[in-house]
XYZ file of C-alpha atoms in Angstrom:
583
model
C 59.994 114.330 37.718
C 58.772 117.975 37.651
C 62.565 119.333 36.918
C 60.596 123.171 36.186
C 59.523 122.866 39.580
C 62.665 121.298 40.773
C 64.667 124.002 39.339
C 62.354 126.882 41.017
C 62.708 125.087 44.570
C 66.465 124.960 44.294
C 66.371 128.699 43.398
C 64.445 129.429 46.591
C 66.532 127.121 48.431
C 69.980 128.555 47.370
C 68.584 132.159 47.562
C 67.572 131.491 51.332
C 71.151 130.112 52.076
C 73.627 132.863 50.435
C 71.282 135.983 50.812
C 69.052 135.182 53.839
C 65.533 134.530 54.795
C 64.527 138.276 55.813
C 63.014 137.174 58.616
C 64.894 136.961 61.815
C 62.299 135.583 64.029
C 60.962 132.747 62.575
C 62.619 129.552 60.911
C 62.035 129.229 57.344
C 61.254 125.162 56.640
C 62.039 123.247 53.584
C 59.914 120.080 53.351
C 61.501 118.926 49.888
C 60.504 115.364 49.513
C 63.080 112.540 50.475
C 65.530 112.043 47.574
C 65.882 115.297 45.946
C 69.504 116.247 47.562
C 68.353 118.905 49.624
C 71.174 118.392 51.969
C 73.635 118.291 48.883
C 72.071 120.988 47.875
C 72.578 123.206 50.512
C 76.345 122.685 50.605
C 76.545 123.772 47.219
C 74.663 126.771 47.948
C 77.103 127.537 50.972
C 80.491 126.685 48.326
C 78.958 128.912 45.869
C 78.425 131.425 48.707
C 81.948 131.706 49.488
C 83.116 132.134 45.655
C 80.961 135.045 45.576
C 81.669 136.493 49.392
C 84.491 135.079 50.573
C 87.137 137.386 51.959
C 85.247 140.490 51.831
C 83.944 142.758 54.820
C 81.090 140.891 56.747
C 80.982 137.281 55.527
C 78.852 135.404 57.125
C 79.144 132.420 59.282
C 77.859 129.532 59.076
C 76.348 126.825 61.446
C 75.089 123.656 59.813
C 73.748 120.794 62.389
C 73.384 117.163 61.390
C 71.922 114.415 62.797
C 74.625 111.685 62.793
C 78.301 111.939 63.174
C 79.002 110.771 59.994
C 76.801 113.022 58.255
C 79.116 115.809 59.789
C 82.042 114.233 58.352
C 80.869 114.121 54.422
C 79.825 117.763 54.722
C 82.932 118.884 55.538
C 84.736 116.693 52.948
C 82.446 118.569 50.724
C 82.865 121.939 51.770
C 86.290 121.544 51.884
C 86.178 121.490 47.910
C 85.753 125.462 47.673
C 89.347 127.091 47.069
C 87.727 130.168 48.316
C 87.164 129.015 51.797
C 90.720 127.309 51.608
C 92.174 131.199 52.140
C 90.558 131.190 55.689
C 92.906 128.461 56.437
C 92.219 126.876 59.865
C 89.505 128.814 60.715
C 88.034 127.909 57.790
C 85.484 124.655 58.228
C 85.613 122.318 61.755
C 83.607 119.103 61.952
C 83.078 118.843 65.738
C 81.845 115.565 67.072
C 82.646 113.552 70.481
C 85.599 111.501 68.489
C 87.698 115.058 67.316
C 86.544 118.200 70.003
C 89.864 117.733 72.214
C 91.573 118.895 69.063
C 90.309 122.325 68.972
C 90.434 125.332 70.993
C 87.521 127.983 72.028
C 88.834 130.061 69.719
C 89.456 128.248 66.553
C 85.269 126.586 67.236
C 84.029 130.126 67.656
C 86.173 132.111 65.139
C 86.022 129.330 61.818
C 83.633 130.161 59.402
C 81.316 127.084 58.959
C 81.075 124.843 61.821
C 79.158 121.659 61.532
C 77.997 119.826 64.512
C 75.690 117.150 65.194
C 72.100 117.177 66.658
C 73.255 116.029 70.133
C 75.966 118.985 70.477
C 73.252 121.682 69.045
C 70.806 120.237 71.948
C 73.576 120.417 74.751
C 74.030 124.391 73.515
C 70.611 125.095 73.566
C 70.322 125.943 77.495
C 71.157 130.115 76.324
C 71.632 131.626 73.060
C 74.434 129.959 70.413
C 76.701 132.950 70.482
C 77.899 131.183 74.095
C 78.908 127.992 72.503
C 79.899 128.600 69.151
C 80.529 132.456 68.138
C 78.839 135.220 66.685
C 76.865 133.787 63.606
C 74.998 134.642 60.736
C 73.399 131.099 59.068
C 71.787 128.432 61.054
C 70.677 125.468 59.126
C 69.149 121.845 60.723
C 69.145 119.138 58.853
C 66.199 116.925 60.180
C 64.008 117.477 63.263
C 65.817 117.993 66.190
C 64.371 115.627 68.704
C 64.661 117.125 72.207
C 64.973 114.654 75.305
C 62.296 114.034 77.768
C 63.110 112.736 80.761
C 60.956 109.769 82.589
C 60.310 109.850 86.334
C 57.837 106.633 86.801
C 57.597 103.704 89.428
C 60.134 101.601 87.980
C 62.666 104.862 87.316
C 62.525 105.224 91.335
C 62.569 101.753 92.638
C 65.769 101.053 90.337
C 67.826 104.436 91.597
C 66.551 103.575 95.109
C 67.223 99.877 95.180
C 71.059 101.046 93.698
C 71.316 103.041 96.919
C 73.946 100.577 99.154
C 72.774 102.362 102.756
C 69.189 102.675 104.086
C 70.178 106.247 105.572
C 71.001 106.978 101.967
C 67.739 105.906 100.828
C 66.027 107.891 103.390
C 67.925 110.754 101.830
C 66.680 109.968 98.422
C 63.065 109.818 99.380
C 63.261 113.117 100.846
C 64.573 114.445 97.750
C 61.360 112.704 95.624
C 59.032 113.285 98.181
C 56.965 116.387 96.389
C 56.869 114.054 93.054
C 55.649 110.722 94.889
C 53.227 112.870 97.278
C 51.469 114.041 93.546
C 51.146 110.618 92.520
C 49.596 109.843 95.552
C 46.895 112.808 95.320
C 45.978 111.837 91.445
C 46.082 108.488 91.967
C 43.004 109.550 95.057
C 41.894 111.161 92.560
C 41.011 108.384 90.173
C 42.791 110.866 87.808
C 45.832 108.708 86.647
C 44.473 107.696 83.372
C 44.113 111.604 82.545
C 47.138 113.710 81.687
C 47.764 116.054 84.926
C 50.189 119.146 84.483
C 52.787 118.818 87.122
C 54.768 121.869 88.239
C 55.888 121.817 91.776
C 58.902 123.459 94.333
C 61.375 120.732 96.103
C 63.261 121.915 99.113
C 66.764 122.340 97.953
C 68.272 121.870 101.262
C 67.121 117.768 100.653
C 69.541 117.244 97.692
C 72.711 119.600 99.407
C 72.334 116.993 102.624
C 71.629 113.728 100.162
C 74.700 114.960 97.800
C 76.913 115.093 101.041
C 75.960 112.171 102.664
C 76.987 110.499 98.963
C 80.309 112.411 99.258
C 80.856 110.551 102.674
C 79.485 107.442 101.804
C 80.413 106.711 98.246
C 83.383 103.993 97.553
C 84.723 102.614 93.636
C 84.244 103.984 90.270
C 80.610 102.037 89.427
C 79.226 103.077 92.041
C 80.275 106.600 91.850
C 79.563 106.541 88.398
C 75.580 105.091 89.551
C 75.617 108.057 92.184
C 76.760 110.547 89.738
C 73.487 109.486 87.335
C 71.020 109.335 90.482
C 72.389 112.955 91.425
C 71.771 114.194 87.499
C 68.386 112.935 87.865
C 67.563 114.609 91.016
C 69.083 117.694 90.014
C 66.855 117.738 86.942
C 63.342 117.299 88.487
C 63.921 119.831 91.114
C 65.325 122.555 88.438
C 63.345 125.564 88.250
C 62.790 125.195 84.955
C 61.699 121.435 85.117
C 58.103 121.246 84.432
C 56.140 117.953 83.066
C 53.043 116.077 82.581
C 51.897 112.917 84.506
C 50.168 110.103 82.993
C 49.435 106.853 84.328
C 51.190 106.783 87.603
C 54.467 108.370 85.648
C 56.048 111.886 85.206
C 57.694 113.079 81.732
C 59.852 116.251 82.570
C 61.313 118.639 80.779
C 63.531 121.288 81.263
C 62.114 124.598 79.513
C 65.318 126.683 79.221
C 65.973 123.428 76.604
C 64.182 124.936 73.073
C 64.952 125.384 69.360
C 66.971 128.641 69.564
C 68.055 130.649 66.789
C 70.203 132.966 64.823
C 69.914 135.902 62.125
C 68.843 133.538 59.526
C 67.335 130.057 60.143
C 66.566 126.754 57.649
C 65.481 123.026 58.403
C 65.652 120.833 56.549
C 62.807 118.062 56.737
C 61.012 115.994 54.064
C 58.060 115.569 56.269
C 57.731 119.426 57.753
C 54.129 119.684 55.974
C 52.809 116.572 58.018
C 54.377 117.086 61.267
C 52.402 119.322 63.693
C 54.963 120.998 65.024
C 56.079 123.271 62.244
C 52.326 124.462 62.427
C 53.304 127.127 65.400
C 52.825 130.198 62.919
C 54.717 132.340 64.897
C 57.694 130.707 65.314
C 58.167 128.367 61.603
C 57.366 129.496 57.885
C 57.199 126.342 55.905
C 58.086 128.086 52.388
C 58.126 124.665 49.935
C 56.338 121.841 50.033
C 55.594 120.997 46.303
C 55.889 117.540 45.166
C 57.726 117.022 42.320
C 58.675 113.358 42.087
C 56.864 110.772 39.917
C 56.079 108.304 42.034
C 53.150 106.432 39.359
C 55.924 103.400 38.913
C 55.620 102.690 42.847
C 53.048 100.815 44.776
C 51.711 100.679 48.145
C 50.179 97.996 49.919
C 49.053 97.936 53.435
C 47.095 95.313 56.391
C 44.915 96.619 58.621
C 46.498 95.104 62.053
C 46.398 96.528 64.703
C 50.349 96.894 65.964
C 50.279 98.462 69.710
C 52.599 96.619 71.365
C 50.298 94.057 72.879
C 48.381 93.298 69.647
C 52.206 93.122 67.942
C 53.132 91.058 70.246
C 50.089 88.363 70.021
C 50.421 88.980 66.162
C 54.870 89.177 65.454
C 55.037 85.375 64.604
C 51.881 85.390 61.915
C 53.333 89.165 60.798
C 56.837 87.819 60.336
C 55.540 84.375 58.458
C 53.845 86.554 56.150
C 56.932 88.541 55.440
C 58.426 85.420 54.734
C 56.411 84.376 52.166
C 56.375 88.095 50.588
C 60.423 88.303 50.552
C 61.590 84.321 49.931
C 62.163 84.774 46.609
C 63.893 88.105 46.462
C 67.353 86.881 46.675
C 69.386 88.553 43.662
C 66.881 89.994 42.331
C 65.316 93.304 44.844
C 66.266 94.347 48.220
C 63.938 94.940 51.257
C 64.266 97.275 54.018
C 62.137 96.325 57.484
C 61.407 99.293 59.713
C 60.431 97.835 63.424
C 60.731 98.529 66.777
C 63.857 98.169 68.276
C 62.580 95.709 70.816
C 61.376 93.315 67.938
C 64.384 93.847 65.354
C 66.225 90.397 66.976
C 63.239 88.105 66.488
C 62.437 89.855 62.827
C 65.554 89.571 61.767
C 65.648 86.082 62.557
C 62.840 85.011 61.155
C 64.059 86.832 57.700
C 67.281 85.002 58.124
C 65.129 81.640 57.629
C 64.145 82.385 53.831
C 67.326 84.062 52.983
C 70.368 83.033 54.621
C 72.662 85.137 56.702
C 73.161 87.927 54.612
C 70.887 90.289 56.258
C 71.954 93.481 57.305
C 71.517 94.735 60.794
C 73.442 98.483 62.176
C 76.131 97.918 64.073
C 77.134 101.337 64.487
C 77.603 104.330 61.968
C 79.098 101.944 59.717
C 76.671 100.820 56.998
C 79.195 99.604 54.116
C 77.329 95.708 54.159
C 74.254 96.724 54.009
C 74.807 97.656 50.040
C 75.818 93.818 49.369
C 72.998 92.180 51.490
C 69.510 91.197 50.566
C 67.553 92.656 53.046
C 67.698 94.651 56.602
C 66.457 95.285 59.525
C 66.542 99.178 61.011
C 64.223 100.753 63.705
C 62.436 103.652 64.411
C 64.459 106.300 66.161
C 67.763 104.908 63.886
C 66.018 105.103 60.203
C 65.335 108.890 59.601
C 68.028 110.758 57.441
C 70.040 107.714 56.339
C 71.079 107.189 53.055
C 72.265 103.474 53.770
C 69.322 102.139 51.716
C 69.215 104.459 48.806
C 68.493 101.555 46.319
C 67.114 98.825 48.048
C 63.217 98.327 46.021
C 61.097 97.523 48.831
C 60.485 98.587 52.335
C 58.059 97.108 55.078
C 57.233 99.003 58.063
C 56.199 96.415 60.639
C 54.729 98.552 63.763
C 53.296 102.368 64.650
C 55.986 104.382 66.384
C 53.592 105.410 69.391
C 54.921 107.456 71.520
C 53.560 108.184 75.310
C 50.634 110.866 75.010
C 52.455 113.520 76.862
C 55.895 113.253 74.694
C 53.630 114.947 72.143
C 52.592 117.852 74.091
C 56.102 118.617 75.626
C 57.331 118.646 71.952
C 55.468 121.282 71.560
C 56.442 123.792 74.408
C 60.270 122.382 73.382
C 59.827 124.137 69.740
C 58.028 127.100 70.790
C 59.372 129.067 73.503
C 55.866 130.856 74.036
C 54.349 127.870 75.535
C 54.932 125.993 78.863
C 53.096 123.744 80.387
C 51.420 125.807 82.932
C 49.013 127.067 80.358
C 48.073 123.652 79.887
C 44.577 122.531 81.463
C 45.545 120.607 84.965
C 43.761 117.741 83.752
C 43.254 116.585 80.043
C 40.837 113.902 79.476
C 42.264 110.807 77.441
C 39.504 107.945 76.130
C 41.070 104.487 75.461
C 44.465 105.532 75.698
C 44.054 108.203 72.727
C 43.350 111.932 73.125
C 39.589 113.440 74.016
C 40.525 116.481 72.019
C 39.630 115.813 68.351
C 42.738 118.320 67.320
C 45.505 116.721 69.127
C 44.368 113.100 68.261
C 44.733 114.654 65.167
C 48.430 115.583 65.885
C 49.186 112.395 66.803
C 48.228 110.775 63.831
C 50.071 113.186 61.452
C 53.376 112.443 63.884
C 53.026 108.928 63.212
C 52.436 109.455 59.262
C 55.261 111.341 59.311
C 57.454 108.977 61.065
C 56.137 105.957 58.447
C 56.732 108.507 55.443
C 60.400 108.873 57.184
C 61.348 105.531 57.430
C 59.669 104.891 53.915
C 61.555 106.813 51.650
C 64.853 105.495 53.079
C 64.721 102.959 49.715
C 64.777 104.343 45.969
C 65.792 107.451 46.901
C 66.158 108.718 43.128
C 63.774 110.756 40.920
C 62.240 108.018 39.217
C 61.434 105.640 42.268
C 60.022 102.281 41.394
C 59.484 101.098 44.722
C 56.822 99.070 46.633
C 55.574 99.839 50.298
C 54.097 97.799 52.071
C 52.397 98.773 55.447
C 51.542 97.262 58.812
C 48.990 99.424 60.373
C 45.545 99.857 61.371
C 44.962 102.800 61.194
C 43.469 103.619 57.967
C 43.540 107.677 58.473
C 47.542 107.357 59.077
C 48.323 105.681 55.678
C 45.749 108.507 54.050
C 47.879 111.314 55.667
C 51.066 108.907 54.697
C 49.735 108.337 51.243
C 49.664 112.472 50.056
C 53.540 112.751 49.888
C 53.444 110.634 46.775
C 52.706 112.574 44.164
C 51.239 110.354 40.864
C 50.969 107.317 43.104
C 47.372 105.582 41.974
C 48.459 101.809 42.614
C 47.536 101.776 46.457
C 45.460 98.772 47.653
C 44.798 96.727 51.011
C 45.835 93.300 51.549
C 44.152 90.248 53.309
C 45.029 90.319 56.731
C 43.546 86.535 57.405
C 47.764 85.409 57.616
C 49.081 88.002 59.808
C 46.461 88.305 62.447
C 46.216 85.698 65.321
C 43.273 83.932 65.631
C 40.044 85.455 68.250
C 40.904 83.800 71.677
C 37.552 81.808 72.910
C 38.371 79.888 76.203
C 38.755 81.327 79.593
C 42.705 80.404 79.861
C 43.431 82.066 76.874
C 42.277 85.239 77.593
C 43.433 84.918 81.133
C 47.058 84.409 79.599
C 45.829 87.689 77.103
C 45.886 89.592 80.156
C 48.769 88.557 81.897
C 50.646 88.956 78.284
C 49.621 92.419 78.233
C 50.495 93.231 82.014
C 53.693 91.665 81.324
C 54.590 94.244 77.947
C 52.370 97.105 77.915
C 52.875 98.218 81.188
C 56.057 99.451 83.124
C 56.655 98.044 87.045
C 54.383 100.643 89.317
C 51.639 101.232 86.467
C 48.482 101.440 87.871
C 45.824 100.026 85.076
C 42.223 100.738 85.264
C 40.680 97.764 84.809
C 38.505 99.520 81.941
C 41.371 100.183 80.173
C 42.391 96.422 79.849
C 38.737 95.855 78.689
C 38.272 98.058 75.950
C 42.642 97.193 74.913
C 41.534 93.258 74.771
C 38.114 93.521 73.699
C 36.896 92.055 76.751
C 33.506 92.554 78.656
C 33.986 94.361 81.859
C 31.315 91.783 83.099
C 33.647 88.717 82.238
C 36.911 90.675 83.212
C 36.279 89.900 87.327
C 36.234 86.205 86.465
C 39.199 86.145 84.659
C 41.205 88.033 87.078
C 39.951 85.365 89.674
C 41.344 82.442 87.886
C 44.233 80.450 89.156
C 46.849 81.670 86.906
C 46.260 84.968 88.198
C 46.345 84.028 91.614
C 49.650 82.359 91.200
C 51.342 85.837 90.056
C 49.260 87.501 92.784
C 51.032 85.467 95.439
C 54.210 85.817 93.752
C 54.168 89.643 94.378
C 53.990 89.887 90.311
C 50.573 92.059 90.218
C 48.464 93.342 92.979
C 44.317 93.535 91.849
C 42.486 96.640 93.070
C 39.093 97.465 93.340
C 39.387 99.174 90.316
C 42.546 98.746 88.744
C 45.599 96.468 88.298
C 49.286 97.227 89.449
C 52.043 95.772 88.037
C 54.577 94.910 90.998
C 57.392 93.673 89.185
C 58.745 91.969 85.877
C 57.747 88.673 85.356
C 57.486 85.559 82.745
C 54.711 83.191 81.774
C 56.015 79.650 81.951
């Protein structure tokens, strides 16, 4: 541990909080490595703020935003240590989260002098400027990326509000109120353009959702239902907002609303170990990323990693070899280390099963916010989206990351205009040329790499977060240029090395049935009911000759699922009709 260096960050660090970033416009970010207490650290700074301030002319006020309701809770506790900030009495520090906000007035949220929320409150304020929500302040400081939601409009979004529709007039209604949306999938999809990313920006007639929103008013009987209409209404509301703009891709709309972005105050922080890998802190005019030094020994760690390839289809032809191997890497761990799995959600039941076969029931899974077991257990299972910012695992000795955390292609772009609110999407070419699923553009393929290094640095340092980690990584990737980007936030790490992957990878499929049930298997989980796949596309995903591919998709198998209303075969591409199983 580099303490000198330590020492000089902290400085910075406390400096920024009690005396300001001189610089109103831009956010100052603090990409300490995970482990060294930033967050800690910043309360201190605030409590030693107060003993110097407190109760004279102009204090400031303070806004701290966390990402998880318990993480509001312990800052309080802790700020509730300075006697100094005592002598505001009430007004002094509120915790506001869903379980406690009946308990306070306007006033006593606008007029205390720290207020700590969580991320999902500082997102639902972010429509206009923070003074509206929460009072005239000084300090903001974020504690993790703020994540920003993004809003799916695709085939399977609008056959499931439709179908939940109990009249056909009503529906009639409802396709009125889509009808500019489904009319642009119709023109891109004539375009052979639906593979591409195609900026979407279009006026609805407003009078359609006044006469649908009636008609539910006269039609509409018991709490579910109203409940149902009452989603279907927010949804409609949403895409025909002025400031709803999105990007289609493959037969599907992502939407966001643009009066939605990272707004400010006087003097702004985050907080986030990974700010010098993720693109988005690159906007120059908007973030100043002011420390990234790496000060943590990290030469008593190791990390290990197989080149699989872990899309979903691939992990899902490869999850029973992956999870064997993991079985034989963690049987005999039991009193001795701890392991932490990172996974997608969707494959957390069958992982955690198959751990559960080498070492008993005593594996910990989250149930909620309450993570008290997981410090007697031997192992656990978390998942991207869950993992980042916990301190659950803080000692546990090993962590495997089973799975990339891709994300659709144009989540990444509307991340962008949502944390800089220069950009929108109509400066965005109408059409953006994707090859094999992955960006044309050698910078924003880029960009998606470093967002997935990021997210595997994330969920990595969840374990041995101390300053003399002794940890081993092990990762499940194939992407060699991710665990390179991954690999330079460990400062002093020189035992790195790639494993055999002849275990964990299924063997090459040779007979025409088997790669006949290779596509169906992928039809079935990669794509969403009302994707339209180029055939192409399933050729160069399964390694298949397009010359071969026409015979497959006139086998029997096929057939059977065609007649079934499962899939419909184009000319050129494959639609996926409905769910369905292999039997």
């Amino acid at each position: 541990m580099d303490l000198k260096l330590l020492d000089e960050m902290k400085e910075r660090l406390g400096n920024a909080v009690k005396y300001g970033t001189d610089d109103t416009e831009k956010f100052h970010v603090f990409a300490w490595e995970a482990g060294l207490g930033k967050s800690t650290h910043v309360n201190d700074s605030v409590l030693a703020y107060f003993d110097e301030f407190g109760l004279k002319d102009n204090t400031k006020k303070f806004l701290i935003v966390k990402k998880f309701k318990s993480d509001v809770y312990e800052t309080v506790e802790h700020l509730e240590q300075c006697g100094m900030l005592k002598m505001y009495g009430c007004y002094s520090v509120i915790g506001l989260t869903s379980e406690n906000v009946a308990k306070y007035s306007i006033d006593k949220i606008k007029s205390c002098m720290v207020l700590v929320i969580t991320h999902q409150r500082y997102i639902e304020a972010c429509d206009r400027e923070l003074i509206h929500s929460f009072g005239d302040r000084d300090t903001l400081i974020i504690d993790e990326q703020v994540q920003f939601p993004i809003t799916k409009f695709g085939r399977s979004e609008y056959n499931g509000m439709r179908e939940d529709i109990h009249l056909y007039e009503g529906q009639v209604l409802f396709d009125k109120c889509f009808f500019p949306l489904l009319k642009r999938l119709d023109e891109i999809y004539k375009e052979e353009s639906y593979n591409n990313i195609v900026t979407f920006q279009d006026t609805f007639d407003n009078d359609t959702l006044k006469v649908f929103k009636n008609w539910m008013k006269d039609n509409c009987k018991g709490d579910k239902r109203k409940r149902r209409y009452k989603e279907i209404i927010q949804s409609l509301e949403l895409l025909q907002l002025d400031t709803s703009e999105g990007l289609i891709h493959n037969d599907t709309l992502y939407l966001i609303d643009n009066s939605i972005c990272l707004r400010n105050l006087k003097n702004n922080i985050i907080l986030d170990a990974s700010a010098d890998i993720t693109p988005l802190y690159k906007i120059e005019d908007q973030f100043t990323v002011v420390e990234n030094g790496l000060c943590i020994n990290h030469s008593k760690s190791n990390v290990g990693y197989l080149k699989v390839n872990t899309s979903k289809s691939s992990l899902e032809k490869n999850l029973d070899y992956i999870i064997r191997d993991v079985q034989n890497r963690l049987k005999d761990i039991k009193d001795k280390k701890k392991a932490l799995l990172v996974c997608h959600k969707v494959n957390s039941t069958e992982i955690l099963t198959g751990i559960r076969k080498v070492l008993g029931d005593n594996v910990y899974i989250p149930k909620g916010e309450e993570d008290t077991e997981a410090s007697q257990s031997y192992a656990a299972v978390d998942w991207y989206g869950n993992i980042v910012g916990k301190n659950t695992y803080k000692d546990y000795d090993i962590c495997l990351i089973i799975g990339t955390h891709n994300m659709p292609l144009p989540v990444y772009l509307l991340q962008f205009v949502q944390y800089n609110p220069k950009l929108d999407v109509s400066r965005f070419p109408r059409k953006m040329e994707l090859k094999s699923g992955k960006f044309e553009n050698e910078q924003l393929e880029e960009f998606r790499k470093a967002f997935l290094a990021a997210d595997f640095y994330q969920a990595a340092r969840r374990i041995q977060r101390n300053q003399e980690p002794k940890a081993s990584y092990l990762l499940y990737t194939f992407d060699e240029d991710v665990v390179q980007t991954f690999l330079k936030k460990f400062n002093l790490l020189s035992n790195v090395f790639e494993l055999n992957t002849d275990n964990v990878v299924k063997p090459t499929f040779s007979t025409k049935d088997e790669k006949v049930i290779r596509i169906l298997e992928f039809i079935r989980d990669d794509c969403a009911v009302g994707d339209v796949v180029p055939k192409k596309n399933i050729s160069e995903v399964l390694d298949i000759h397009k010359s071969n591919l026409s015979r497959y998709l006139g086998d029997e198998l096929i057939a059977k699922h065609k007649e079934l209303g499962h899939i419909e075969i184009r000319n050129t591409d494959v639609v996926k009709k409905t769910d369905f199983t292999l039997e």
